[in-house]
Amino acid sequence: MDTENIKAALKTVKFPGFSRDIVSFGLVREVENTDGNVLIGVEITTGDSSVPETIAADIKQVVGALEGIHEVKVRMEISQPKQQPAAPGAGGEGKQQASATMQKVKYAIAIASGKGGVGKSTVTVNLACALQRLLEEAGKPGVGIMDCDIYGPSVPLMLGATGRPEIENDLILPVSNFGVSTMSMGFLVDDDTPVVWRGPMIMKTIQQFAQNVNWGELEILVIDLPPGTGDAQLSLVQTIPLDGAVIVTTPQPAAFNVARRGARMFDKVNVPLLGVVENMSYMETPDGQRQALFGEGGGQITADSLETPLLGQVPIDIALREGCDKGIPIVISEPDSPTTKAFLSVARQILDGLAKK
Ligand code: ADP
């Protein structure tokens, strides 16, 4: 029997908890069929041991059910998320300036919000994955996330980037998953360590992230700022040469006051606004009606008052939250969903905005 049949069957095996299958995820590395004895090689990067077990059982079930198959063996290669390779020439120089470790980073953009809980980290992670997809399609270098939200560093969990960053030649290597490399305080503190960071401490951490992390070659570094618009955020945006900023807001018209303060901060340091993303804009009922749970218009009002575009509206989507909780962003797990399309559209406009700079 030819292996196309088996590959077609493998396309029905979903990654546990997601609607995307293991073939489109690129996990299936080999399929061999010798007179009905099948060997399937799967390579998977995960810290959760139940994931490979479920996948192996599902493969055996669907392939074993095909006609003419006697035996199905699954060879699983399980690895921890890979480290970003060091850039050539990075070794040995020790403490470099931000410009040295970030010199192959073409653009740096900040994602900011007036307050916490608006979904800034969720937007950052999914936007980074959307940018990565577009850049990969265009054959360009990839995307990194510098998680400066050190009050609640959630990027590693949302991106499924587990493990601890390694040090090579005095430089920290970012941890990478789904092609997005990331550095976060979340790698360096335990879950139950109370993170009571004060202004100077935040600055020190961020300087480290800029100066001592080997980012390698990136088209875009997306910087998830701590929520708010105080001195800490202002010092941060002064530390890193930014090419633009994106404001995340919710749809309540009142939210516009907090977002506006954020925009003023970027104005002070001459960082151009790329636009506003409105998150949790509406919830779609099963019959296709849009319900504005958190009010309407906040994103547009904010964008108008800042004379910047409203880049998109991200719906309230349970799959988006679940993806964050499981460490597989919806942009990866459901590449065609309306929510993913909203992120792709925002990503396209950001790339266009940066190209026009
Ligand atoms: P912030 O970084 O602004 O504090 P988070 O990104 O951590 O906010 O999001 C807060 C919570 O809201 C998370 O549990 C996240 O999964 C959820 N969330 C964010 N945006 C959405 C959305 N559009 N639909 C459903 N849940 C969302």
Tab-separated table of C-alpha atoms and ligand atoms in Angstrom, residues 116-122 149 158 279-280 314-317 320-321 324, ligand 1:
chain	number	residue	atom	x	y	z
A	116	GLY	CA	-3.520	45.443	33.022
A	117	GLY	CA	-5.959	42.741	31.990
A	118	VAL	CA	-6.805	44.119	28.553
A	119	GLY	CA	-5.109	41.158	26.868
A	120	LYS	CA	-1.821	42.851	26.018
A	121	SER	CA	0.253	39.670	26.411
A	122	THR	CA	-2.324	37.623	24.516
A	149	ASP	CA	5.821	42.596	31.641
A	158	MET	CA	1.320	31.451	26.282
A	279	ASN	CA	-9.238	43.443	22.145
A	280	MET	CA	-12.320	41.617	23.475
A	314	VAL	CA	-10.017	40.881	18.203
A	315	PRO	CA	-13.168	39.088	19.345
A	316	ILE	CA	-13.694	37.448	22.720
A	317	ASP	CA	-12.856	33.896	21.788
A	320	LEU	CA	-7.942	32.178	22.062
A	321	ARG	CA	-7.855	31.948	25.856
A	324	CYS	CA	-2.850	30.796	25.710
B	1	ADP	P1	-2.656	41.603	30.044
B	1	ADP	O1	-1.345	41.196	29.438
B	1	ADP	O2	-3.222	42.851	29.425
B	1	ADP	O3	-2.634	41.685	31.540
B	1	ADP	P2	-3.532	38.957	29.286
B	1	ADP	O4	-3.054	38.883	27.893
B	1	ADP	O5	-2.741	38.251	30.341
B	1	ADP	O6	-3.738	40.483	29.720
B	1	ADP	O7	-5.040	38.463	29.276
B	1	ADP	C1	-5.809	38.361	30.477
B	1	ADP	C2	-6.742	37.158	30.359
B	1	ADP	O8	-7.735	37.388	29.372
B	1	ADP	C3	-6.033	35.883	29.936
B	1	ADP	O9	-6.602	34.805	30.644
B	1	ADP	C4	-6.342	35.751	28.450
B	1	ADP	O10	-6.357	34.402	28.019
B	1	ADP	C5	-7.727	36.361	28.375
B	1	ADP	N1	-7.982	36.983	27.073
B	1	ADP	C6	-7.302	38.008	26.515
B	1	ADP	N2	-7.848	38.365	25.333
B	1	ADP	C7	-8.907	37.537	25.128
B	1	ADP	C8	-9.888	37.393	24.083
B	1	ADP	N3	-9.907	38.193	23.011
B	1	ADP	N4	-10.821	36.403	24.214
B	1	ADP	C9	-10.824	35.593	25.309
B	1	ADP	N5	-9.944	35.686	26.326
B	1	ADP	C10	-8.992	36.649	26.250
